Amino acid sequence: MLKFVERIVKLALMLYDGGAFLTREAIRKNNPDGRGFRFKHHDQNPEAELSPSYINLRVPENGGELTPEMVRESAGVFYEMVTKAGVQYDCVGPIPKAGEPFADAFAEIFLEATGKRLPVIHLGKSEGDSSRRVAGVIGDFQPGWRVLLMDDLITKA
């Protein structure tokens, strides 16, 4: 157990040192005045308390700071967690776009650990005025498969 805890601490320090963990002093689009971070939740609840911190789990192409090493370490932690928990899945499905690097790295780790290829499916996305929805599945997918969803943050499903 201690080894897994040490791995979590290593990941947390990588994220902090790499600039993924932001405090309210970090001026960003969702924190323009340094008072705290606003999220989509605030669109419906403007009086909700602002967050004093923010973890940006995105790669540079998607507005973040994560390096390939951070993505791989994150995916390794995900793999260890779902394996220990006995989670059953037949493929991995990243939520567009932030989940894609994690799913790809997870599939690589799965191959290294098991010698088997794990299908990565891709989900089409449609966006409405206030919501995003899955608009189709692309890839090697069979009806009835259990999909392990991956994203930087999932708030609804």
CSV table of N, CA and C in Angstrom, one decimal:
chain,number,residue,atom,x,y,z
A,1,MET,N,0.8,-1.2,0.0
A,1,MET,CA,0.0,0.0,0.0
A,1,MET,C,0.9,1.3,0.0
A,2,LEU,N,2.0,1.2,0.8
A,2,LEU,CA,2.8,2.4,0.8
A,2,LEU,C,3.3,2.8,-0.5
A,3,LYS,N,3.7,1.8,-1.4
A,3,LYS,CA,4.2,2.1,-2.7
A,3,LYS,C,3.2,2.9,-3.5
A,4,PHE,N,1.9,2.5,-3.4
A,4,PHE,CA,0.9,3.3,-4.2
A,4,PHE,C,0.8,4.7,-3.6
A,5,VAL,N,0.8,4.8,-2.3
A,5,VAL,CA,0.7,6.2,-1.7
A,5,VAL,C,1.9,7.0,-2.2
A,6,GLU,N,3.1,6.4,-2.2
A,6,GLU,CA,4.3,7.1,-2.7
A,6,GLU,C,4.1,7.5,-4.2
A,7,ARG,N,3.5,6.7,-5.0
A,7,ARG,CA,3.2,7.0,-6.4
A,7,ARG,C,2.3,8.2,-6.5
A,8,ILE,N,1.3,8.2,-5.7
A,8,ILE,CA,0.3,9.4,-5.7
A,8,ILE,C,1.1,10.7,-5.3
A,9,VAL,N,1.9,10.6,-4.3
A,9,VAL,CA,2.7,11.8,-3.8
A,9,VAL,C,3.6,12.2,-5.0
A,10,LYS,N,4.2,11.3,-5.6
A,10,LYS,CA,5.1,11.6,-6.8
A,10,LYS,C,4.3,12.3,-7.9
A,11,LEU,N,3.1,11.8,-8.2
A,11,LEU,CA,2.3,12.4,-9.2
A,11,LEU,C,1.9,13.8,-8.8
A,12,ALA,N,1.5,14.0,-7.5
A,12,ALA,CA,1.1,15.3,-7.0
A,12,ALA,C,2.2,16.3,-7.1
A,13,LEU,N,3.4,15.9,-6.8
A,13,LEU,CA,4.6,16.8,-6.8
A,13,LEU,C,4.9,17.1,-8.3
A,14,MET,N,4.8,16.1,-9.2
A,14,MET,CA,5.0,16.4,-10.6
A,14,MET,C,4.0,17.4,-11.1
A,15,LEU,N,2.7,17.3,-10.8
A,15,LEU,CA,1.7,18.3,-11.2
A,15,LEU,C,2.0,19.6,-10.6
A,16,TYR,N,2.4,19.7,-9.4
A,16,TYR,CA,2.7,21.0,-8.7
A,16,TYR,C,3.9,21.6,-9.4
A,17,ASP,N,5.0,20.9,-9.5
A,17,ASP,CA,6.2,21.4,-10.0
A,17,ASP,C,6.1,21.8,-11.5
A,18,GLY,N,5.2,21.1,-12.2
A,18,GLY,CA,5.0,21.3,-13.6
A,18,GLY,C,4.0,22.4,-13.9
A,19,GLY,N,3.4,23.1,-12.9
A,19,GLY,CA,2.5,24.2,-13.1
A,19,GLY,C,1.1,23.8,-13.4
A,20,ALA,N,0.7,22.6,-13.1
A,20,ALA,CA,-0.7,22.2,-13.3
A,20,ALA,C,-1.5,22.6,-12.1
A,21,PHE,N,-0.9,22.7,-10.9
A,21,PHE,CA,-1.7,23.1,-9.8
A,21,PHE,C,-1.6,24.6,-9.6
A,22,LEU,N,-2.7,25.3,-9.7
A,22,LEU,CA,-2.7,26.7,-9.6
A,22,LEU,C,-3.4,27.2,-8.4
A,23,THR,N,-2.9,28.3,-7.8
A,23,THR,CA,-3.5,28.9,-6.6
A,23,THR,C,-4.2,30.2,-7.1
A,24,ARG,N,-5.0,30.8,-6.3
A,24,ARG,CA,-5.8,32.0,-6.7
A,24,ARG,C,-5.0,33.1,-7.2
A,25,GLU,N,-3.7,33.1,-6.9
A,25,GLU,CA,-2.8,34.2,-7.4
A,25,GLU,C,-2.5,34.1,-8.9
A,26,ALA,N,-2.8,32.9,-9.5
A,26,ALA,CA,-2.6,32.7,-10.9
A,26,ALA,C,-3.7,33.3,-11.7
A,27,ILE,N,-3.4,34.3,-12.5
A,27,ILE,CA,-4.4,35.0,-13.3
A,27,ILE,C,-4.6,34.2,-14.6
A,28,ARG,N,-5.8,33.8,-14.8
A,28,ARG,CA,-6.2,33.0,-15.9
A,28,ARG,C,-7.6,33.4,-16.4
A,29,LYS,N,-8.0,32.9,-17.5
A,29,LYS,CA,-9.3,33.3,-18.0
A,29,LYS,C,-10.4,33.0,-17.0
A,30,ASN,N,-10.3,32.0,-16.3
A,30,ASN,CA,-11.4,31.7,-15.3
A,30,ASN,C,-11.1,32.3,-13.9
A,31,ASN,N,-10.0,33.1,-13.8
A,31,ASN,CA,-9.7,33.8,-12.6
A,31,ASN,C,-9.0,35.2,-13.0
A,32,PRO,N,-9.8,36.0,-13.7
A,32,PRO,CA,-9.2,37.3,-14.2
A,32,PRO,C,-8.7,38.3,-13.1
A,33,ASP,N,-9.3,38.2,-12.0
A,33,ASP,CA,-9.0,39.3,-11.0
A,33,ASP,C,-8.2,38.7,-9.7
A,34,GLY,N,-7.9,37.4,-9.8
A,34,GLY,CA,-7.1,36.8,-8.7
A,34,GLY,C,-7.9,36.6,-7.4
A,35,ARG,N,-9.2,36.6,-7.5
A,35,ARG,CA,-10.1,36.3,-6.3
A,35,ARG,C,-10.4,34.8,-6.2
A,36,GLY,N,-10.3,34.0,-7.2
A,36,GLY,CA,-10.7,32.6,-7.2
A,36,GLY,C,-11.1,32.2,-8.6
A,37,PHE,N,-11.2,30.9,-8.7
A,37,PHE,CA,-11.5,30.3,-10.1
A,37,PHE,C,-13.0,30.1,-10.2
A,38,ARG,N,-13.5,30.5,-11.4
A,38,ARG,CA,-14.9,30.2,-11.8
A,38,ARG,C,-14.9,29.0,-12.7
A,39,PHE,N,-16.0,28.2,-12.5
A,39,PHE,CA,-16.2,27.0,-13.4
A,39,PHE,C,-17.6,27.1,-14.0
A,40,LYS,N,-17.9,26.1,-14.9
A,40,LYS,CA,-19.2,26.0,-15.5
A,40,LYS,C,-20.3,26.1,-14.5
A,41,HIS,N,-20.1,25.5,-13.3
A,41,HIS,CA,-21.0,25.5,-12.3
A,41,HIS,C,-21.5,26.9,-12.0
A,42,HIS,N,-20.6,27.9,-12.1
A,42,HIS,CA,-21.0,29.3,-11.8
A,42,HIS,C,-21.9,29.9,-12.8
A,43,ASP,N,-22.0,29.4,-14.0
A,43,ASP,CA,-23.0,29.9,-15.0
A,43,ASP,C,-24.4,29.8,-14.4
A,44,GLN,N,-24.7,28.6,-13.8
A,44,GLN,CA,-26.0,28.4,-13.3
A,44,GLN,C,-26.1,28.9,-11.8
A,45,ASN,N,-25.0,29.0,-11.1
A,45,ASN,CA,-25.0,29.4,-9.7
A,45,ASN,C,-23.9,30.5,-9.5
A,46,PRO,N,-24.2,31.7,-10.0
A,46,PRO,CA,-23.2,32.8,-10.0
A,46,PRO,C,-22.8,33.2,-8.6
A,47,GLU,N,-23.6,32.9,-7.6
A,47,GLU,CA,-23.3,33.3,-6.2
A,47,GLU,C,-22.5,32.2,-5.5
A,48,ALA,N,-22.2,31.1,-6.1
A,48,ALA,CA,-21.4,30.0,-5.5
A,48,ALA,C,-20.0,30.5,-5.2
A,49,GLU,N,-19.5,30.0,-4.1
A,49,GLU,CA,-18.1,30.4,-3.7
A,49,GLU,C,-17.1,30.1,-4.8
A,50,LEU,N,-16.1,30.9,-5.0
A,50,LEU,CA,-15.1,30.7,-6.0
A,50,LEU,C,-14.1,29.7,-5.4
A,51,SER,N,-13.4,28.9,-6.3
A,51,SER,CA,-12.4,28.0,-5.8
A,51,SER,C,-11.1,28.7,-5.6
A,52,PRO,N,-10.4,28.4,-4.5
A,52,PRO,CA,-9.1,29.0,-4.2
A,52,PRO,C,-8.0,28.3,-5.0
A,53,SER,N,-8.3,27.2,-5.6
A,53,SER,CA,-7.2,26.5,-6.4
A,53,SER,C,-7.8,25.8,-7.6
A,54,TYR,N,-7.0,25.4,-8.5
A,54,TYR,CA,-7.4,24.7,-9.7
A,54,TYR,C,-6.3,23.8,-10.2
A,55,ILE,N,-6.7,22.6,-10.6
A,55,ILE,CA,-5.7,21.7,-11.2
A,55,ILE,C,-6.0,21.6,-12.6
A,56,ASN,N,-5.1,22.0,-13.5
A,56,ASN,CA,-5.3,22.0,-14.9
A,56,ASN,C,-4.7,20.7,-15.5
A,57,LEU,N,-5.5,19.7,-15.7
A,57,LEU,CA,-5.0,18.4,-16.2
A,57,LEU,C,-5.2,18.3,-17.7
A,58,ARG,N,-4.6,19.3,-18.4
A,58,ARG,CA,-4.7,19.3,-19.9
A,58,ARG,C,-3.3,19.4,-20.4
A,59,VAL,N,-3.1,18.9,-21.7
A,59,VAL,CA,-1.8,19.1,-22.4
A,59,VAL,C,-1.8,20.4,-23.0
A,60,PRO,N,-0.6,20.9,-23.4
A,60,PRO,CA,-0.5,22.2,-24.0
A,60,PRO,C,-1.4,22.5,-25.2
A,61,GLU,N,-1.6,21.5,-26.1
A,61,GLU,CA,-2.5,21.6,-27.2
A,61,GLU,C,-3.9,21.9,-26.8
A,62,ASN,N,-4.3,21.7,-25.6
A,62,ASN,CA,-5.6,21.8,-25.1
A,62,ASN,C,-5.7,22.8,-23.9
A,63,GLY,N,-4.7,23.7,-23.8
A,63,GLY,CA,-4.7,24.8,-22.9
A,63,GLY,C,-4.1,24.4,-21.5
A,64,GLY,N,-3.3,23.5,-21.4
A,64,GLY,CA,-2.7,23.1,-20.1
A,64,GLY,C,-1.2,23.0,-20.1
A,65,GLU,N,-0.7,22.4,-19.1
A,65,GLU,CA,0.8,22.4,-18.8
A,65,GLU,C,1.3,20.9,-18.8
A,66,LEU,N,0.4,19.9,-18.9
A,66,LEU,CA,0.9,18.6,-18.7
A,66,LEU,C,1.9,18.1,-19.8
A,67,THR,N,3.0,17.5,-19.3
A,67,THR,CA,4.0,17.0,-20.2
A,67,THR,C,3.6,15.5,-20.4
A,68,PRO,N,4.2,14.9,-21.5
A,68,PRO,CA,4.0,13.4,-21.7
A,68,PRO,C,4.3,12.6,-20.4
A,69,GLU,N,5.3,13.0,-19.7
A,69,GLU,CA,5.7,12.2,-18.5
A,69,GLU,C,4.5,12.3,-17.4
A,70,MET,N,3.9,13.5,-17.3
A,70,MET,CA,2.8,13.7,-16.3
A,70,MET,C,1.6,12.9,-16.8
A,71,VAL,N,1.3,12.9,-18.1
A,71,VAL,CA,0.2,12.1,-18.6
A,71,VAL,C,0.4,10.7,-18.3
A,72,ARG,N,1.6,10.2,-18.6
A,72,ARG,CA,1.9,8.7,-18.4
A,72,ARG,C,1.8,8.4,-17.0
A,73,GLU,N,2.4,9.2,-16.1
A,73,GLU,CA,2.3,8.9,-14.6
A,73,GLU,C,0.8,8.9,-14.2
A,74,SER,N,0.0,9.8,-14.6
A,74,SER,CA,-1.4,9.9,-14.3
A,74,SER,C,-2.1,8.6,-14.8
A,75,ALA,N,-1.8,8.2,-16.0
A,75,ALA,CA,-2.4,7.0,-16.6
A,75,ALA,C,-2.0,5.8,-15.8
A,76,GLY,N,-0.7,5.7,-15.3
A,76,GLY,CA,-0.3,4.6,-14.5
A,76,GLY,C,-1.0,4.5,-13.2
A,77,VAL,N,-1.3,5.7,-12.6
A,77,VAL,CA,-2.0,5.7,-11.3
A,77,VAL,C,-3.5,5.2,-11.6
A,78,PHE,N,-4.1,5.7,-12.7
A,78,PHE,CA,-5.4,5.3,-13.1
A,78,PHE,C,-5.4,3.8,-13.2
A,79,TYR,N,-4.4,3.2,-14.0
A,79,TYR,CA,-4.4,1.8,-14.2
A,79,TYR,C,-4.3,1.0,-12.9
A,80,GLU,N,-3.4,1.5,-12.0
A,80,GLU,CA,-3.3,0.8,-10.8
A,80,GLU,C,-4.6,0.8,-9.9
A,81,MET,N,-5.2,2.0,-10.0
A,81,MET,CA,-6.5,2.1,-9.2
A,81,MET,C,-7.6,1.2,-9.7
A,82,VAL,N,-7.8,1.2,-11.0
A,82,VAL,CA,-8.9,0.3,-11.6
A,82,VAL,C,-8.6,-1.1,-11.4
A,83,THR,N,-7.3,-1.5,-11.5
A,83,THR,CA,-6.9,-2.9,-11.4
A,83,THR,C,-7.1,-3.3,-9.9
A,84,LYS,N,-6.7,-2.5,-9.0
A,84,LYS,CA,-6.9,-2.9,-7.6
A,84,LYS,C,-8.3,-3.0,-7.2
A,85,ALA,N,-9.2,-2.1,-7.8
A,85,ALA,CA,-10.6,-2.1,-7.5
A,85,ALA,C,-11.3,-3.2,-8.3
A,86,GLY,N,-10.7,-3.9,-9.2
A,86,GLY,CA,-11.3,-4.9,-9.9
A,86,GLY,C,-12.4,-4.4,-11.0
A,87,VAL,N,-12.2,-3.2,-11.4
A,87,VAL,CA,-13.1,-2.6,-12.4
A,87,VAL,C,-13.0,-3.4,-13.7
A,88,GLN,N,-14.1,-3.8,-14.2
A,88,GLN,CA,-14.2,-4.6,-15.5
A,88,GLN,C,-14.5,-3.6,-16.6
A,89,TYR,N,-13.7,-3.7,-17.7
A,89,TYR,CA,-13.9,-2.9,-18.9
A,89,TYR,C,-13.4,-3.6,-20.1
A,90,ASP,N,-13.9,-3.3,-21.3
A,90,ASP,CA,-13.5,-3.9,-22.5
A,90,ASP,C,-12.8,-3.0,-23.4
A,91,CYS,N,-12.9,-1.7,-23.2
A,91,CYS,CA,-12.2,-0.7,-24.0
A,91,CYS,C,-12.2,0.6,-23.1
A,92,VAL,N,-11.4,1.5,-23.6
A,92,VAL,CA,-11.3,2.8,-22.9
A,92,VAL,C,-11.8,3.9,-23.9
A,93,GLY,N,-12.6,4.8,-23.3
A,93,GLY,CA,-13.2,5.9,-24.1
A,93,GLY,C,-12.9,7.2,-23.5
A,94,PRO,N,-12.1,8.0,-24.2
A,94,PRO,CA,-11.8,9.3,-23.6
A,94,PRO,C,-12.9,10.3,-24.0
A,95,ILE,N,-13.2,11.2,-23.0
A,95,ILE,CA,-14.1,12.2,-23.3
A,95,ILE,C,-13.4,13.3,-24.1
A,96,PRO,N,-13.9,13.7,-25.2
A,96,PRO,CA,-13.1,14.7,-26.0
A,96,PRO,C,-12.9,16.0,-25.3
A,97,LYS,N,-11.9,16.6,-25.5
A,97,LYS,CA,-10.5,16.3,-26.0
A,97,LYS,C,-9.6,16.0,-24.8
A,98,ALA,N,-9.9,16.5,-23.6
A,98,ALA,CA,-9.0,16.4,-22.5
A,98,ALA,C,-8.7,15.0,-22.1
A,99,GLY,N,-9.6,14.0,-22.3
A,99,GLY,CA,-9.4,12.7,-21.9
A,99,GLY,C,-8.5,11.9,-22.8
A,100,GLU,N,-8.3,12.4,-24.0
A,100,GLU,CA,-7.6,11.6,-25.1
A,100,GLU,C,-6.2,11.2,-24.7
A,101,PRO,N,-5.4,12.1,-24.2
A,101,PRO,CA,-4.0,11.7,-23.9
A,101,PRO,C,-4.0,10.7,-22.8
A,102,PHE,N,-4.9,10.8,-21.8
A,102,PHE,CA,-4.9,9.8,-20.7
A,102,PHE,C,-5.3,8.4,-21.2
A,103,ALA,N,-6.3,8.4,-22.1
A,103,ALA,CA,-6.7,7.1,-22.6
A,103,ALA,C,-5.7,6.4,-23.4
A,104,ASP,N,-5.0,7.2,-24.3
A,104,ASP,CA,-3.9,6.6,-25.1
A,104,ASP,C,-2.8,6.1,-24.2
A,105,ALA,N,-2.4,6.8,-23.2
A,105,ALA,CA,-1.3,6.4,-22.3
A,105,ALA,C,-1.8,5.2,-21.5
A,106,PHE,N,-3.1,5.2,-21.1
A,106,PHE,CA,-3.6,4.0,-20.3
A,106,PHE,C,-3.6,2.8,-21.2
A,107,ALA,N,-3.9,2.9,-22.5
A,107,ALA,CA,-3.9,1.7,-23.4
A,107,ALA,C,-2.5,1.2,-23.5
A,108,GLU,N,-1.5,2.1,-23.6
A,108,GLU,CA,-0.1,1.7,-23.7
A,108,GLU,C,0.3,0.9,-22.4
A,109,ILE,N,0.0,1.4,-21.3
A,109,ILE,CA,0.3,0.8,-20.0
A,109,ILE,C,-0.4,-0.6,-19.9
A,110,PHE,N,-1.6,-0.7,-20.3
A,110,PHE,CA,-2.4,-1.9,-20.3
A,110,PHE,C,-1.7,-2.9,-21.2
A,111,LEU,N,-1.2,-2.5,-22.4
A,111,LEU,CA,-0.5,-3.4,-23.3
A,111,LEU,C,0.8,-3.9,-22.6
A,112,GLU,N,1.6,-3.0,-22.0
A,112,GLU,CA,2.8,-3.4,-21.3
A,112,GLU,C,2.5,-4.4,-20.2
A,113,ALA,N,1.4,-4.2,-19.5
A,113,ALA,CA,1.2,-5.0,-18.3
A,113,ALA,C,0.6,-6.4,-18.6
A,114,THR,N,-0.2,-6.4,-19.7
A,114,THR,CA,-1.0,-7.6,-20.0
A,114,THR,C,-0.6,-8.3,-21.3
A,115,GLY,N,0.1,-7.6,-22.1
A,115,GLY,CA,0.5,-8.1,-23.5
A,115,GLY,C,-0.7,-8.1,-24.4
A,116,LYS,N,-1.8,-7.5,-24.0
A,116,LYS,CA,-3.0,-7.4,-24.9
A,116,LYS,C,-3.3,-6.0,-25.3
A,117,ARG,N,-3.9,-5.9,-26.5
A,117,ARG,CA,-4.2,-4.6,-27.0
A,117,ARG,C,-5.6,-4.2,-26.4
A,118,LEU,N,-5.7,-3.0,-25.8
A,118,LEU,CA,-7.0,-2.4,-25.3
A,118,LEU,C,-7.5,-1.4,-26.3
A,119,PRO,N,-8.7,-1.7,-26.9
A,119,PRO,CA,-9.3,-0.8,-27.8
A,119,PRO,C,-9.5,0.6,-27.2
A,120,VAL,N,-9.2,1.6,-27.9
A,120,VAL,CA,-9.5,3.0,-27.5
A,120,VAL,C,-10.5,3.5,-28.5
A,121,ILE,N,-11.7,3.8,-28.0
A,121,ILE,CA,-12.7,4.3,-28.9
A,121,ILE,C,-12.7,5.8,-28.8
A,122,HIS,N,-13.2,6.5,-29.8
A,122,HIS,CA,-13.3,8.0,-29.7
A,122,HIS,C,-14.8,8.4,-29.8
A,123,LEU,N,-15.2,9.3,-29.0
A,123,LEU,CA,-16.5,9.8,-28.9
A,123,LEU,C,-16.7,11.1,-29.7
A,124,GLY,N,-17.7,11.1,-30.6
A,124,GLY,CA,-18.0,12.3,-31.2
A,124,GLY,C,-18.6,13.3,-30.2
A,125,LYS,N,-18.6,14.5,-30.5
A,125,LYS,CA,-19.1,15.5,-29.5
A,125,LYS,C,-20.0,16.5,-30.2
A,126,SER,N,-21.1,16.8,-29.6
A,126,SER,CA,-22.0,17.9,-30.1
A,126,SER,C,-22.2,18.8,-28.9
A,127,GLU,N,-22.2,20.1,-29.2
A,127,GLU,CA,-22.3,21.1,-28.1
A,127,GLU,C,-23.6,21.9,-28.4
A,128,GLY,N,-24.4,22.0,-27.4
A,128,GLY,CA,-25.5,22.9,-27.4
A,128,GLY,C,-25.3,24.2,-26.7
A,129,ASP,N,-26.3,24.9,-26.4
A,129,ASP,CA,-26.2,26.2,-25.7
A,129,ASP,C,-25.6,26.0,-24.3
A,130,SER,N,-26.0,25.0,-23.6
A,130,SER,CA,-25.5,24.8,-22.2
A,130,SER,C,-25.0,23.4,-21.9
A,131,SER,N,-24.8,22.5,-23.0
A,131,SER,CA,-24.4,21.2,-22.7
A,131,SER,C,-23.6,20.6,-23.8
A,132,ARG,N,-22.9,19.5,-23.5
A,132,ARG,CA,-22.2,18.7,-24.4
A,132,ARG,C,-22.7,17.3,-24.4
A,133,ARG,N,-22.8,16.7,-25.5
A,133,ARG,CA,-23.3,15.4,-25.6
A,133,ARG,C,-22.5,14.5,-26.5
A,134,VAL,N,-22.5,13.2,-26.3
A,134,VAL,CA,-21.8,12.3,-27.1
A,134,VAL,C,-22.6,12.1,-28.4
A,135,ALA,N,-21.9,12.2,-29.5
A,135,ALA,CA,-22.6,12.2,-30.8
A,135,ALA,C,-22.0,11.1,-31.7
A,136,GLY,N,-21.9,9.9,-31.2
A,136,GLY,CA,-21.4,8.8,-31.9
A,136,GLY,C,-20.1,8.2,-31.4
A,137,VAL,N,-19.8,7.0,-31.8
A,137,VAL,CA,-18.6,6.3,-31.4
A,137,VAL,C,-17.8,6.0,-32.6
A,138,ILE,N,-16.5,6.3,-32.5
A,138,ILE,CA,-15.6,6.0,-33.6
A,138,ILE,C,-14.6,5.0,-33.1
A,139,GLY,N,-14.3,3.9,-33.9
A,139,GLY,CA,-13.3,2.9,-33.5
A,139,GLY,C,-13.9,1.6,-33.3
A,140,ASP,N,-13.0,0.7,-32.9
A,140,ASP,CA,-13.3,-0.8,-32.7
A,140,ASP,C,-14.2,-0.9,-31.5
A,141,PHE,N,-15.5,-0.8,-31.6
A,141,PHE,CA,-16.5,-0.9,-30.5
A,141,PHE,C,-17.5,-2.0,-30.8
A,142,GLN,N,-17.8,-2.8,-29.9
A,142,GLN,CA,-18.9,-3.8,-30.0
A,142,GLN,C,-20.0,-3.5,-29.0
A,143,PRO,N,-21.3,-3.5,-29.5
A,143,PRO,CA,-22.4,-3.3,-28.5
A,143,PRO,C,-22.3,-4.3,-27.3
A,144,GLY,N,-22.5,-3.8,-26.1
A,144,GLY,CA,-22.4,-4.6,-24.9
A,144,GLY,C,-21.1,-4.4,-24.2
A,145,TRP,N,-20.1,-3.9,-24.9
A,145,TRP,CA,-18.8,-3.7,-24.2
A,145,TRP,C,-18.9,-2.7,-23.0
A,146,ARG,N,-18.1,-2.9,-22.0
A,146,ARG,CA,-18.1,-2.0,-20.9
A,146,ARG,C,-16.9,-1.0,-21.2
A,147,VAL,N,-17.3,0.3,-21.1
A,147,VAL,CA,-16.3,1.4,-21.5
A,147,VAL,C,-15.8,2.0,-20.3
A,148,LEU,N,-14.5,2.1,-20.1
A,148,LEU,CA,-13.9,2.9,-19.1
A,148,LEU,C,-13.7,4.3,-19.6
A,149,LEU,N,-14.4,5.2,-19.0
A,149,LEU,CA,-14.4,6.6,-19.5
A,149,LEU,C,-13.2,7.3,-18.8
A,150,MET,N,-12.5,8.2,-19.6
A,150,MET,CA,-11.4,8.9,-19.1
A,150,MET,C,-11.5,10.4,-19.5
A,151,ASP,N,-11.2,11.3,-18.5
A,151,ASP,CA,-11.3,12.7,-18.8
A,151,ASP,C,-10.4,13.4,-17.7
A,152,ASP,N,-10.2,14.7,-17.9
A,152,ASP,CA,-9.5,15.4,-16.8
A,152,ASP,C,-10.5,15.7,-15.6
A,153,LEU,N,-11.8,15.8,-15.9
A,153,LEU,CA,-12.8,16.0,-14.9
A,153,LEU,C,-14.1,15.6,-15.5
A,154,ILE,N,-14.8,14.8,-14.8
A,154,ILE,CA,-16.2,14.4,-15.2
A,154,ILE,C,-17.1,14.8,-14.1
A,155,THR,N,-18.1,15.7,-14.4
A,155,THR,CA,-19.0,16.1,-13.4
A,155,THR,C,-20.4,15.5,-13.6
A,156,LYS,N,-20.7,15.1,-14.8
A,156,LYS,CA,-22.1,14.5,-15.1
A,156,LYS,C,-21.9,13.3,-16.0
A,157,ALA,N,-22.7,12.3,-15.9
A,157,ALA,CA,-22.7,11.2,-16.9
A,157,ALA,C,-24.0,10.6,-17.0
